[in-house]
mmCIF file of C-alpha atoms and ligand atoms in Angstrom:
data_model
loop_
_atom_site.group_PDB
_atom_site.id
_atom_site.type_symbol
_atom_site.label_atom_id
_atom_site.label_comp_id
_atom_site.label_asym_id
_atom_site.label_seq_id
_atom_site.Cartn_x
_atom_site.Cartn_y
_atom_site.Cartn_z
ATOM 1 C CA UNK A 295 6.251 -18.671 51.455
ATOM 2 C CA UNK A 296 2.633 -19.288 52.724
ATOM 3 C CA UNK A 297 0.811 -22.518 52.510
ATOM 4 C CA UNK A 298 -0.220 -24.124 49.401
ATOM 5 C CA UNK A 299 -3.553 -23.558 49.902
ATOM 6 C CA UNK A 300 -3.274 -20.262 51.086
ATOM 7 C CA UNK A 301 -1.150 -19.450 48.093
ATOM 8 C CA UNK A 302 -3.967 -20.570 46.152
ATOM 9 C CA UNK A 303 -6.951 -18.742 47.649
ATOM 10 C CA UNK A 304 -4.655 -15.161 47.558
ATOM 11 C CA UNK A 305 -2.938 -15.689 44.418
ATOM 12 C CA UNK A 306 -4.623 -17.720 42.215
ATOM 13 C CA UNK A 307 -8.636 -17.438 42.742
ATOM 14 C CA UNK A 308 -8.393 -14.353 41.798
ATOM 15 C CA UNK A 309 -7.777 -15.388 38.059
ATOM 16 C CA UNK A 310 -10.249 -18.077 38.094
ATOM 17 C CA UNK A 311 -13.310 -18.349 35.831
ATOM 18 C CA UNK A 312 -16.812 -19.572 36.709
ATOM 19 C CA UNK A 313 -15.584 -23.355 35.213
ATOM 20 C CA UNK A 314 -12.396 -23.108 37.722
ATOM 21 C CA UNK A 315 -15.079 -23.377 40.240
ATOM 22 C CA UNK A 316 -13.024 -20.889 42.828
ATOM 23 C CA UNK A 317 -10.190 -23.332 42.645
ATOM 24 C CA UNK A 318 -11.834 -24.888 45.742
ATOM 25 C CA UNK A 319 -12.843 -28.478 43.947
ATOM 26 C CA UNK A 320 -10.936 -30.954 42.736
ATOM 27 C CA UNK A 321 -11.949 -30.522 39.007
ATOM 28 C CA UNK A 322 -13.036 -28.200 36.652
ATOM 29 C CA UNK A 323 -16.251 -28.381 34.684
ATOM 30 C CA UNK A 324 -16.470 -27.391 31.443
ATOM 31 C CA UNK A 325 -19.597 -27.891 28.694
ATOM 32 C CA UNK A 326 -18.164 -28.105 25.424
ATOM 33 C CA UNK A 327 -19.304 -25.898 23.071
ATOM 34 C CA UNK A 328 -21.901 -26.857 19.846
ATOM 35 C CA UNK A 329 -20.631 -27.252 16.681
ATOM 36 C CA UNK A 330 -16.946 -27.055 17.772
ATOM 37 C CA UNK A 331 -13.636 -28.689 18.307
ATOM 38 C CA UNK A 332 -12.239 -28.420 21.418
ATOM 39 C CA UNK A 333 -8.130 -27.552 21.319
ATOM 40 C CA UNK A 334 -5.744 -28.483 23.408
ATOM 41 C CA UNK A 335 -2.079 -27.907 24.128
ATOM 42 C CA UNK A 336 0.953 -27.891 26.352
ATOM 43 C CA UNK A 337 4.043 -26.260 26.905
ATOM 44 C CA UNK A 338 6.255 -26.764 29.885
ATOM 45 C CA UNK A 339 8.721 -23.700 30.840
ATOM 46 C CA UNK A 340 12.009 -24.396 32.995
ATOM 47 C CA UNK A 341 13.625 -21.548 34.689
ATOM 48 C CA UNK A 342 17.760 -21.188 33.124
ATOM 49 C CA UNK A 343 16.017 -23.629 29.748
ATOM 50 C CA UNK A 344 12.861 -21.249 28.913
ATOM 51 C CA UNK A 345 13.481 -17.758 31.155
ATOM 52 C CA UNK A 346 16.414 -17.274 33.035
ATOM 53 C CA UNK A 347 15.976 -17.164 37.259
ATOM 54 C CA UNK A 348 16.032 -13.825 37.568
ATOM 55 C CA UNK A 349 13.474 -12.462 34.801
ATOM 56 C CA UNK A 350 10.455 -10.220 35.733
ATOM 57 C CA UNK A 351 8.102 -12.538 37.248
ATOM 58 C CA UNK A 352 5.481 -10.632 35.502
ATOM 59 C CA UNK A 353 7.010 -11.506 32.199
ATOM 60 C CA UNK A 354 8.061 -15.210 32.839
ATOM 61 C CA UNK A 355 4.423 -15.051 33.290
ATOM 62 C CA UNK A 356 3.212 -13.870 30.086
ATOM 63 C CA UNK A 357 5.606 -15.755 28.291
ATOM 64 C CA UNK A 358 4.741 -19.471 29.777
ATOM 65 C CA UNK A 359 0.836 -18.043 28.704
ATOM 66 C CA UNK A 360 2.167 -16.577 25.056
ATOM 67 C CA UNK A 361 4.073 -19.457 24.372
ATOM 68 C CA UNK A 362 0.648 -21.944 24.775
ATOM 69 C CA UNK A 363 -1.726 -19.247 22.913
ATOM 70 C CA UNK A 364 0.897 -19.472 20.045
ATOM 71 C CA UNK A 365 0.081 -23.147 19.821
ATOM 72 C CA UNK A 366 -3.772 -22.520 19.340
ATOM 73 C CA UNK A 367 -3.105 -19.640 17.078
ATOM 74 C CA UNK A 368 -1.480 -21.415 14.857
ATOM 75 C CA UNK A 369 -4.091 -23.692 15.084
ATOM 76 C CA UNK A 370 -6.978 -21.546 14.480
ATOM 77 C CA UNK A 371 -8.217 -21.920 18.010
ATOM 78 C CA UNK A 372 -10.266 -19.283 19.979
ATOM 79 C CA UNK A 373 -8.395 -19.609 23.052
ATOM 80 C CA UNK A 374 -10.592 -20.200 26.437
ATOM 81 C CA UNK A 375 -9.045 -21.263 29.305
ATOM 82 C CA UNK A 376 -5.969 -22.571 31.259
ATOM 83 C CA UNK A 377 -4.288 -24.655 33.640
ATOM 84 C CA UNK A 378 -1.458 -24.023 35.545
ATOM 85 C CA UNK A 379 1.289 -26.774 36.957
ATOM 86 C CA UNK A 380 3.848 -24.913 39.061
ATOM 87 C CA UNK A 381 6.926 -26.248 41.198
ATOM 88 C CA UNK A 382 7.995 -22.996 43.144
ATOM 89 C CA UNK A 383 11.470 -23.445 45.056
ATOM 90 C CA UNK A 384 10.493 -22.580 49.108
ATOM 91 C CA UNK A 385 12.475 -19.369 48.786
ATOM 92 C CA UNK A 386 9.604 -17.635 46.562
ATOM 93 C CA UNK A 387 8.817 -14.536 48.052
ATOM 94 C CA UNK A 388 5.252 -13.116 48.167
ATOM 95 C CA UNK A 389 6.665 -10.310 46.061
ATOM 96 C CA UNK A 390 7.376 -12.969 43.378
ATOM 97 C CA UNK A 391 3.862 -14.291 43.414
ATOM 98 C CA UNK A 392 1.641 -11.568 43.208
ATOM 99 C CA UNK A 393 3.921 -10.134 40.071
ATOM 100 C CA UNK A 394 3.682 -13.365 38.401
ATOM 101 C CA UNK A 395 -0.095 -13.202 38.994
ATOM 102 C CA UNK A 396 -0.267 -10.155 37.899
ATOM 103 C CA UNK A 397 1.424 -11.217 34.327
ATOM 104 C CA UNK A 398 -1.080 -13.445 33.942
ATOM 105 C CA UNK A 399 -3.733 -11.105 34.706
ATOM 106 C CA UNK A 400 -3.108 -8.966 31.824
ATOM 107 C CA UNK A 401 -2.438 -11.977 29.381
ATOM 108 C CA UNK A 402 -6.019 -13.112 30.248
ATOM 109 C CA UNK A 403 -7.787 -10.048 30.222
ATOM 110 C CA UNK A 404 -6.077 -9.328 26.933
ATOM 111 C CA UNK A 405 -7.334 -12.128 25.344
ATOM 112 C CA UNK A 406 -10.167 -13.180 27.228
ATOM 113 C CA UNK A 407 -9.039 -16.766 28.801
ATOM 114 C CA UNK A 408 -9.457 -17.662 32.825
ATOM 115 C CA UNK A 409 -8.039 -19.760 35.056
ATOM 116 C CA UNK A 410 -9.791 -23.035 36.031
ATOM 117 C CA UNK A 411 -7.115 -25.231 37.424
ATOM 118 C CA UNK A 412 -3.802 -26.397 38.144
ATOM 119 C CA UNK A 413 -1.185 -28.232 40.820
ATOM 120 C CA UNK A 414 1.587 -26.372 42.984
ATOM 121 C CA UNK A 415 4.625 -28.446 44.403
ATOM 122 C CA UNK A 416 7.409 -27.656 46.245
ATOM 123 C CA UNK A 417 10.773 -27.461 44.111
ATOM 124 C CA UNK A 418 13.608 -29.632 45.829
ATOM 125 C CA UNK A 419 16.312 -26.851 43.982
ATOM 126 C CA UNK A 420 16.127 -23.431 42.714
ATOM 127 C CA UNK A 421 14.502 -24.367 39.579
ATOM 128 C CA UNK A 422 11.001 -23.010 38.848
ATOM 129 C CA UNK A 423 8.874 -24.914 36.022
ATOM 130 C CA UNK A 424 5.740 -23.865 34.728
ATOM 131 C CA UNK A 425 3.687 -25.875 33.116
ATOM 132 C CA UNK A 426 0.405 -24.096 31.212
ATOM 133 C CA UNK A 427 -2.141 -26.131 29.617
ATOM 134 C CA UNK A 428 -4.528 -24.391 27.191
ATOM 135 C CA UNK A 429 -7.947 -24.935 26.033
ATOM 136 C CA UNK A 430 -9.603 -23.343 22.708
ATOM 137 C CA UNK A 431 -12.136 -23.729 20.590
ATOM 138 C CA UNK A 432 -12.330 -23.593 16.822
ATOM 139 C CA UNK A 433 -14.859 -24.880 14.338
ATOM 140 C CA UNK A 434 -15.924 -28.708 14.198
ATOM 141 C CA UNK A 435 -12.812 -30.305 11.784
ATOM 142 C CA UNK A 436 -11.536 -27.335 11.207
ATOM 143 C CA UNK A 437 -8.843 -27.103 13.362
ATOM 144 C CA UNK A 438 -5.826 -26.026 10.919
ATOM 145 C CA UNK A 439 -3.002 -28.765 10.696
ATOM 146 C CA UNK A 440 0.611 -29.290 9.875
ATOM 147 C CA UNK A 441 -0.270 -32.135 7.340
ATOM 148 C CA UNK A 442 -2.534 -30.131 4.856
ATOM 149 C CA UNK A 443 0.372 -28.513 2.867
ATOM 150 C CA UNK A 444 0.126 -29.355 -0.914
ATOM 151 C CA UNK A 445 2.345 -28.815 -3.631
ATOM 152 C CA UNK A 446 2.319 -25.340 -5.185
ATOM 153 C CA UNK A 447 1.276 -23.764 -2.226
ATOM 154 C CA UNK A 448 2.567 -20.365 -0.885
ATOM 155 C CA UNK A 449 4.597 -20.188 2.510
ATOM 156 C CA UNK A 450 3.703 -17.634 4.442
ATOM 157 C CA UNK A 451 5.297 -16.090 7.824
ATOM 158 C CA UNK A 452 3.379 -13.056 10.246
ATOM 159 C CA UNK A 453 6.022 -10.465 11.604
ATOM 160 C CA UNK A 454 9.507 -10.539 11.719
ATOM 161 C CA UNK A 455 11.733 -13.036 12.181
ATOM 162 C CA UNK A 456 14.747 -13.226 14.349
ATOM 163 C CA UNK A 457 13.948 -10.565 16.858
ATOM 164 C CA UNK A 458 13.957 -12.797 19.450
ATOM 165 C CA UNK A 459 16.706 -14.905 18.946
ATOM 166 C CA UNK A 460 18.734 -11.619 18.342
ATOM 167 C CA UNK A 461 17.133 -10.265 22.376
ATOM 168 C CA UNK A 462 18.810 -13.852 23.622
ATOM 169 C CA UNK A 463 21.795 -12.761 22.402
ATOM 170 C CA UNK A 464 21.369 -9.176 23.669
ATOM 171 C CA UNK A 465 20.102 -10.924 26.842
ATOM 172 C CA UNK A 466 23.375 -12.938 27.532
ATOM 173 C CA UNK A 467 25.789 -10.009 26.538
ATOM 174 C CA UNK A 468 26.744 -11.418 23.345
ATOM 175 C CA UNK A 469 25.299 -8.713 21.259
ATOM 176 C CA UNK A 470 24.653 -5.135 21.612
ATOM 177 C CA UNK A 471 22.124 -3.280 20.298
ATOM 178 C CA UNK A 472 20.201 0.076 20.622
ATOM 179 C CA UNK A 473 17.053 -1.157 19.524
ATOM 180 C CA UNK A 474 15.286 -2.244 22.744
ATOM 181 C CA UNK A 475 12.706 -4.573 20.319
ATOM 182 C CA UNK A 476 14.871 -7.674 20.277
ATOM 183 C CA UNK A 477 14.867 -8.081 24.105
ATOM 184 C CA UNK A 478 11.354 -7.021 23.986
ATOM 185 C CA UNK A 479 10.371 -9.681 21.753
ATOM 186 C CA UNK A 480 12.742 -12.393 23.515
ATOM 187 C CA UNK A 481 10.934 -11.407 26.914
ATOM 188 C CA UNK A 482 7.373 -10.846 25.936
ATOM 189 C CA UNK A 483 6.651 -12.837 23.164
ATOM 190 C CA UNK A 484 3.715 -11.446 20.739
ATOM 191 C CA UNK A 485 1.162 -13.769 20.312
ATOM 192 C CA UNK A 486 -1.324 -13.739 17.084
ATOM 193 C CA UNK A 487 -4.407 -14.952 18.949
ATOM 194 C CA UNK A 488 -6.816 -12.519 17.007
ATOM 195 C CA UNK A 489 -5.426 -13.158 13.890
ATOM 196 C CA UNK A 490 -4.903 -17.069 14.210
ATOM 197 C CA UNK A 491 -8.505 -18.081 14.048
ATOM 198 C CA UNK A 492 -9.205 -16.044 10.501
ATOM 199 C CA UNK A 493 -6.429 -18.392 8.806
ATOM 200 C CA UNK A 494 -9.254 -21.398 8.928
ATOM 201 C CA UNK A 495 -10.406 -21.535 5.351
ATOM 202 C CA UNK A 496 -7.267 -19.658 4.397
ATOM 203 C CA UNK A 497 -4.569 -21.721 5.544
ATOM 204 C CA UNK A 498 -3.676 -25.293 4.268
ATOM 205 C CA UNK A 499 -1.160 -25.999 7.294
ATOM 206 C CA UNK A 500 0.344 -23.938 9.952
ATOM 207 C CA UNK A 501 2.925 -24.238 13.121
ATOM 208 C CA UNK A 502 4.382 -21.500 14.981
ATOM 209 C CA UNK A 503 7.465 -20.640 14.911
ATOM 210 C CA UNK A 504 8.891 -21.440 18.303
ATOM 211 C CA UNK A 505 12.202 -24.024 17.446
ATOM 212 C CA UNK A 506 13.283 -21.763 14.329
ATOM 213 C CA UNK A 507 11.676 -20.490 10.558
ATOM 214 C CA UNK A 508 13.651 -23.762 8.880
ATOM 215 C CA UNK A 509 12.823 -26.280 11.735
ATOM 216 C CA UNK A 510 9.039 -25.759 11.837
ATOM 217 C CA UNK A 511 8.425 -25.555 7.870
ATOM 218 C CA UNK A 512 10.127 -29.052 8.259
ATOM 219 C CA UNK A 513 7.798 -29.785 10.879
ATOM 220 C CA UNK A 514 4.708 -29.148 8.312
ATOM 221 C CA UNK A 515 6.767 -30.730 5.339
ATOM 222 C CA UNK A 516 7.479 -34.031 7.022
ATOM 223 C CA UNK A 517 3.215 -34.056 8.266
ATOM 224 C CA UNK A 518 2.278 -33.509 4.927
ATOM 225 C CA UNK A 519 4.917 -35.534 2.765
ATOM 226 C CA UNK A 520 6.643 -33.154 0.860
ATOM 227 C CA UNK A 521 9.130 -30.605 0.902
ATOM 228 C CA UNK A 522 9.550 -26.445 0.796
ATOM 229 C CA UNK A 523 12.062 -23.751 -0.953
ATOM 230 C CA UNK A 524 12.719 -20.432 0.807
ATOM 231 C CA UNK A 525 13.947 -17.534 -0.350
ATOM 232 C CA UNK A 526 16.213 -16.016 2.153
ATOM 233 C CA UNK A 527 15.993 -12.358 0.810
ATOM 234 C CA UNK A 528 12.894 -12.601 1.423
ATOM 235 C CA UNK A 529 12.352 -13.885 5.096
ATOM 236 C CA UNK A 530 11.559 -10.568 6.668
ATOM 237 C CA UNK A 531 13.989 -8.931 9.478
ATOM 238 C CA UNK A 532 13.995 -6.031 10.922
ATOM 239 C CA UNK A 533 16.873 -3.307 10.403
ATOM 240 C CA UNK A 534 18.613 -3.657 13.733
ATOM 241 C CA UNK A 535 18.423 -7.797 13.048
ATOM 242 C CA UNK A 536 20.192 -6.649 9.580
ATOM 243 C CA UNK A 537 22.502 -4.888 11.217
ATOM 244 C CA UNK A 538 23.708 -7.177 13.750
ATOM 245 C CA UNK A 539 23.733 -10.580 11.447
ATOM 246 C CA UNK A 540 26.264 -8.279 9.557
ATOM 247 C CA UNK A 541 28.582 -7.115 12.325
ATOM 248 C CA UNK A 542 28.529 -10.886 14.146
ATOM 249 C CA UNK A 543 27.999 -12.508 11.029
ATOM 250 C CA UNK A 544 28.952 -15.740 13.146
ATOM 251 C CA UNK A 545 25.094 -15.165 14.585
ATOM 252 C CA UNK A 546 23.438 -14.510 10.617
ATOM 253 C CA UNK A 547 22.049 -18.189 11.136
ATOM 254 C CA UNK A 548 19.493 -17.456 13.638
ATOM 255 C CA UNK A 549 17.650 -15.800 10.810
ATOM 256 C CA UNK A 550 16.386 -19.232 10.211
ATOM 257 C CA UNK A 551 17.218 -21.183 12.940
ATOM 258 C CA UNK A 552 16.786 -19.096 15.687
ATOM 259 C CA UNK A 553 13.093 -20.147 17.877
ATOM 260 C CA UNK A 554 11.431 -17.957 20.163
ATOM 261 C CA UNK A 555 9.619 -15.509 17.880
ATOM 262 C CA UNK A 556 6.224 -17.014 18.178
ATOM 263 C CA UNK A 557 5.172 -15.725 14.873
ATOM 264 C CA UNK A 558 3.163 -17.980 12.195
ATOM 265 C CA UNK A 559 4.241 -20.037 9.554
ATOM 266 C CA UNK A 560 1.617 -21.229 7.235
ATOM 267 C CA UNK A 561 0.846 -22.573 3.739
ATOM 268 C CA UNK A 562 -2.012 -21.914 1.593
ATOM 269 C CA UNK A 563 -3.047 -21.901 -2.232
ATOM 270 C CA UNK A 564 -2.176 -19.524 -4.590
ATOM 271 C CA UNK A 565 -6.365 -18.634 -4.821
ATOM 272 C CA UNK A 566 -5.932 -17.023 -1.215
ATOM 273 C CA UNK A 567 -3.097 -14.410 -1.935
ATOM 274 C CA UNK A 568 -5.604 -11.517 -2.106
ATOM 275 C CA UNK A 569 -7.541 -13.056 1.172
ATOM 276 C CA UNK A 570 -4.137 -12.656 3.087
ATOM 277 C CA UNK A 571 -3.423 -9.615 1.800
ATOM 278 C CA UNK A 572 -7.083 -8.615 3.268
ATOM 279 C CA UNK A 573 -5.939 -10.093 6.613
ATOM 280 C CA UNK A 574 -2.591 -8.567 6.578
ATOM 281 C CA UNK A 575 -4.270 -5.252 6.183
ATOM 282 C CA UNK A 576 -6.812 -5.837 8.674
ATOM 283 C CA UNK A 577 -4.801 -7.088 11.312
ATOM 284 C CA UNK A 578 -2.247 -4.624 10.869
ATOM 285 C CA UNK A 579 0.148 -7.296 10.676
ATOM 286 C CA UNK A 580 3.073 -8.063 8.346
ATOM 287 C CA UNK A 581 2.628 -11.266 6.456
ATOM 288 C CA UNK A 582 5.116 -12.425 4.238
ATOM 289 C CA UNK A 583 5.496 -14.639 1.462
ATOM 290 C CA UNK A 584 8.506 -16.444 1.639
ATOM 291 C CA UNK A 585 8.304 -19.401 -0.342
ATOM 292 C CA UNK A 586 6.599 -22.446 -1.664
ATOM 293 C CA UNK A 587 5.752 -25.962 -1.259
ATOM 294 C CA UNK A 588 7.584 -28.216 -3.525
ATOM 295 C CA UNK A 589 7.088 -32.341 -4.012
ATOM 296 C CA UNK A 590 11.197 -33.100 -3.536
ATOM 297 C CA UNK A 591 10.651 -33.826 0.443
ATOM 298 C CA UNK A 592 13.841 -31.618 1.606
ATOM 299 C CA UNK A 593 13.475 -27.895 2.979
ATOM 300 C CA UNK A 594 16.079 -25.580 0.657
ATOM 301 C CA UNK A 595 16.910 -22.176 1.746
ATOM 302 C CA UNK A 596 17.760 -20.136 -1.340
ATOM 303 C CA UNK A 597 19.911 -17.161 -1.915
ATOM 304 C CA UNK A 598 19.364 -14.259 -4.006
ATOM 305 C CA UNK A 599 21.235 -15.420 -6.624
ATOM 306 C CA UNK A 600 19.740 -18.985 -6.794
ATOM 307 C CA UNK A 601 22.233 -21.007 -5.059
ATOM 308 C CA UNK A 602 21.003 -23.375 -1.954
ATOM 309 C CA UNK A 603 22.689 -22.334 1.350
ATOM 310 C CA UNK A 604 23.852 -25.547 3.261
ATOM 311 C CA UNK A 605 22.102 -25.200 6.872
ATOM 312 C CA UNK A 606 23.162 -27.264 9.070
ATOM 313 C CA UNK A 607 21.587 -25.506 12.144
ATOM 314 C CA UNK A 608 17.960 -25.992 11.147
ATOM 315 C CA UNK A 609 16.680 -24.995 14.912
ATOM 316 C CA UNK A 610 16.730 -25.132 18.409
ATOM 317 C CA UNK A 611 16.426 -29.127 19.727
ATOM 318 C CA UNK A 612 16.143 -30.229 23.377
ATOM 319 C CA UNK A 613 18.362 -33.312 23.253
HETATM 320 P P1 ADP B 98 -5.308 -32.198 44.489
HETATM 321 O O1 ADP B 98 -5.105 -32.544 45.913
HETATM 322 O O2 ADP B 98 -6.395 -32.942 43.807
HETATM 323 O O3 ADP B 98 -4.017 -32.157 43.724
HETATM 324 P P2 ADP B 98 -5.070 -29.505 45.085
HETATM 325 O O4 ADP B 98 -5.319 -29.453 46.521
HETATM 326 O O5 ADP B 98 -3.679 -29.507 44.545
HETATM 327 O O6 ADP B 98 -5.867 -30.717 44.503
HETATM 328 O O7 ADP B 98 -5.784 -28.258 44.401
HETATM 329 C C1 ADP B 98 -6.912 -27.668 44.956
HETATM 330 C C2 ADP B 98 -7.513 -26.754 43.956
HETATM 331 O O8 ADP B 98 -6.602 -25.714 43.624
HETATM 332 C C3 ADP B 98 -7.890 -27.429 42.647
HETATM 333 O O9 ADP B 98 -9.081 -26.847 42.189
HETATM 334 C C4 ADP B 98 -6.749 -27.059 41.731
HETATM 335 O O10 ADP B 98 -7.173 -27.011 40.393
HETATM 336 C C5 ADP B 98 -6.373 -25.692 42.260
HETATM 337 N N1 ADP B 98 -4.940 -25.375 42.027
HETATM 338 C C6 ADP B 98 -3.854 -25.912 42.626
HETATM 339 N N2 ADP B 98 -2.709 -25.332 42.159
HETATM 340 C C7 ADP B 98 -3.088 -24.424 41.245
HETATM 341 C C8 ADP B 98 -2.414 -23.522 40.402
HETATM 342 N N3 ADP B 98 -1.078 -23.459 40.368
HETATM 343 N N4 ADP B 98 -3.136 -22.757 39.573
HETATM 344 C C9 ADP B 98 -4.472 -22.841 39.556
HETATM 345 N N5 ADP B 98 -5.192 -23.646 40.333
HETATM 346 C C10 ADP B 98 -4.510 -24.443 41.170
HETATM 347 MG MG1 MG B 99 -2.553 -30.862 43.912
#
């Protein structure tokens, strides 16, 4: 592996924005922007936790940006820029490098965000963590937040649900499938950066879905004090995620505990339904109702015919 700063200057400069300075200072500058909030998040990504070892480096790369931009989409948030904490083992090869630079290339010039920092240390094992820090922008106290959810309101997801806990499964062998969209969503997460900031006005809370459908309602239920009834015929899933919960019924509970899809859950009044149905159709994106706020501060997952399915796997939980 070349030097650290060497790795910098060939790898890394190349990505940076005007406020990253050429990665040759030992801050970034940034003027904030009138009239807005400035958003911030962080997700740290652990090779054999997050990706396994041996993944694309161009897609590890993509996915330790998507996961981030998810957080600011749900948020509302124009996203802007980035940093970038990585602790590479010493056997990294150059090949390694310049794909995972590439993967970030594309993320960025799809939806317009640069480069304007980081730290690189040396790994002591194999592991690789990444460690991407976003920046975004979105209108002075505006910024949309899990605690707005009132009573009455509609639930809402984007997409479909479960494709990418379904491309784990395909990923470890447990599953087969034909349909090469579960491994595709498991591996490159699709992130609703375009559609995220028109939900400000619309949206009364919102949290992506990264830790399961059932785990991050609960998230917005326990910010905003009170509690949520889904309709499981309703979640939407695609037919190869149908037909595999049926043959390995033993997996059917990922529907709404399985993370990883990066979609959006929101909440918003029952005034908005034609507003999302505007957005839906604009965005060419699926967006579901799929339930509704209700005051009694538990999360229920309802069947078709009425009757609350006990879920004890609510989502995916570090420790
Ligand atoms: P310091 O000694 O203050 O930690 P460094 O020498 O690590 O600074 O970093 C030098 C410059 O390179 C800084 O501008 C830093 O933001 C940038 N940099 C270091 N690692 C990365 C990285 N992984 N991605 C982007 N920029 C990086
Ligand atoms: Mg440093």
């Amino acid at each position: 592996m070349v030097g650290e700063f060497d790795l910098i200057k060939q790898y890394f400069k190349p990505l940076a924005g005007d406020e990253g300075l050429s990665l040759l200072d030992d801050a970034a500058c940034v003027s904030p922007e009138a009239g807005k909030d400035l958003i911030i998040s962080k997700d740290v990504l652990v090779s054999g936790v997050h990706f396994f070892r041996d993944d694309d480096p161009c897609d590890i790369a993509k996915k330790s940006l998507a996961v981030n931009l998810s957080d600011l989409a749900a948020k509302g948030a124009v996203p802007r820029y980035y940093v970038l904490g990585l602790s590479l083992p010493q056997t990294i090869s150059s090949d390694w490098l310049s794909s995972f630079a590439n993967g970030l290339k594309d993320m960025q010039d799809a939806c317009g965000i640069s480069l304007i920092g980081g730290d690189t240390t040396k790994s002591p094992t194999d592991t690789i963590t990444i460690s991407v820090t976003v920046f975004g922008a979105a209108k002075r106290g505006r910024m949309i937040k899990r605690s707005g959810a009132k009573v009455g309101d509609d639930i809402y997801v984007t997409g479909h649900i479960g494709l990418a806990a379904f491309g784990l499964l395909v990923r470890q062998g447990k599953v087969s499938s034909d349909d090469r969209s579960l491994l595709e969503r498991y591996l490159r997460p699709q992130v609703r950066y375009e559609l995220g900031p028109k939900l400000i006005g619309v949206a009364s809370a919102s949290a992506d879905i990264s830790d399961g459908l059932l785990a991050d309602i609960g998230h917005i239920c326990a910010a905003s004090g009170v509690g949520a009834k889904i309709s499981l015929p309703d979640i939407p899933i695609s037919e190869s995620v149908k037909a595999i919960s049926k043959s390995y019924p033993k997996y059917s509970s990922l529907l709404w505990s399985g993370g990883d899809d990066y979609e959006i859950i929101f909440t918003a009044n029952r005034t908005m339904r034609q507003a999302i149905s505007n957005l839906s159709n604009d965005f060419n994106t699926l967006i579901t109702r799929v339930g509704h706020i209700t005051s009694e501060k538990s999360v229920l997952l309802i069947q078709e015919n009425g009757d609350v399915i006990d879920t004890p796997e609510k989502g995916y939980m570090h420790f």
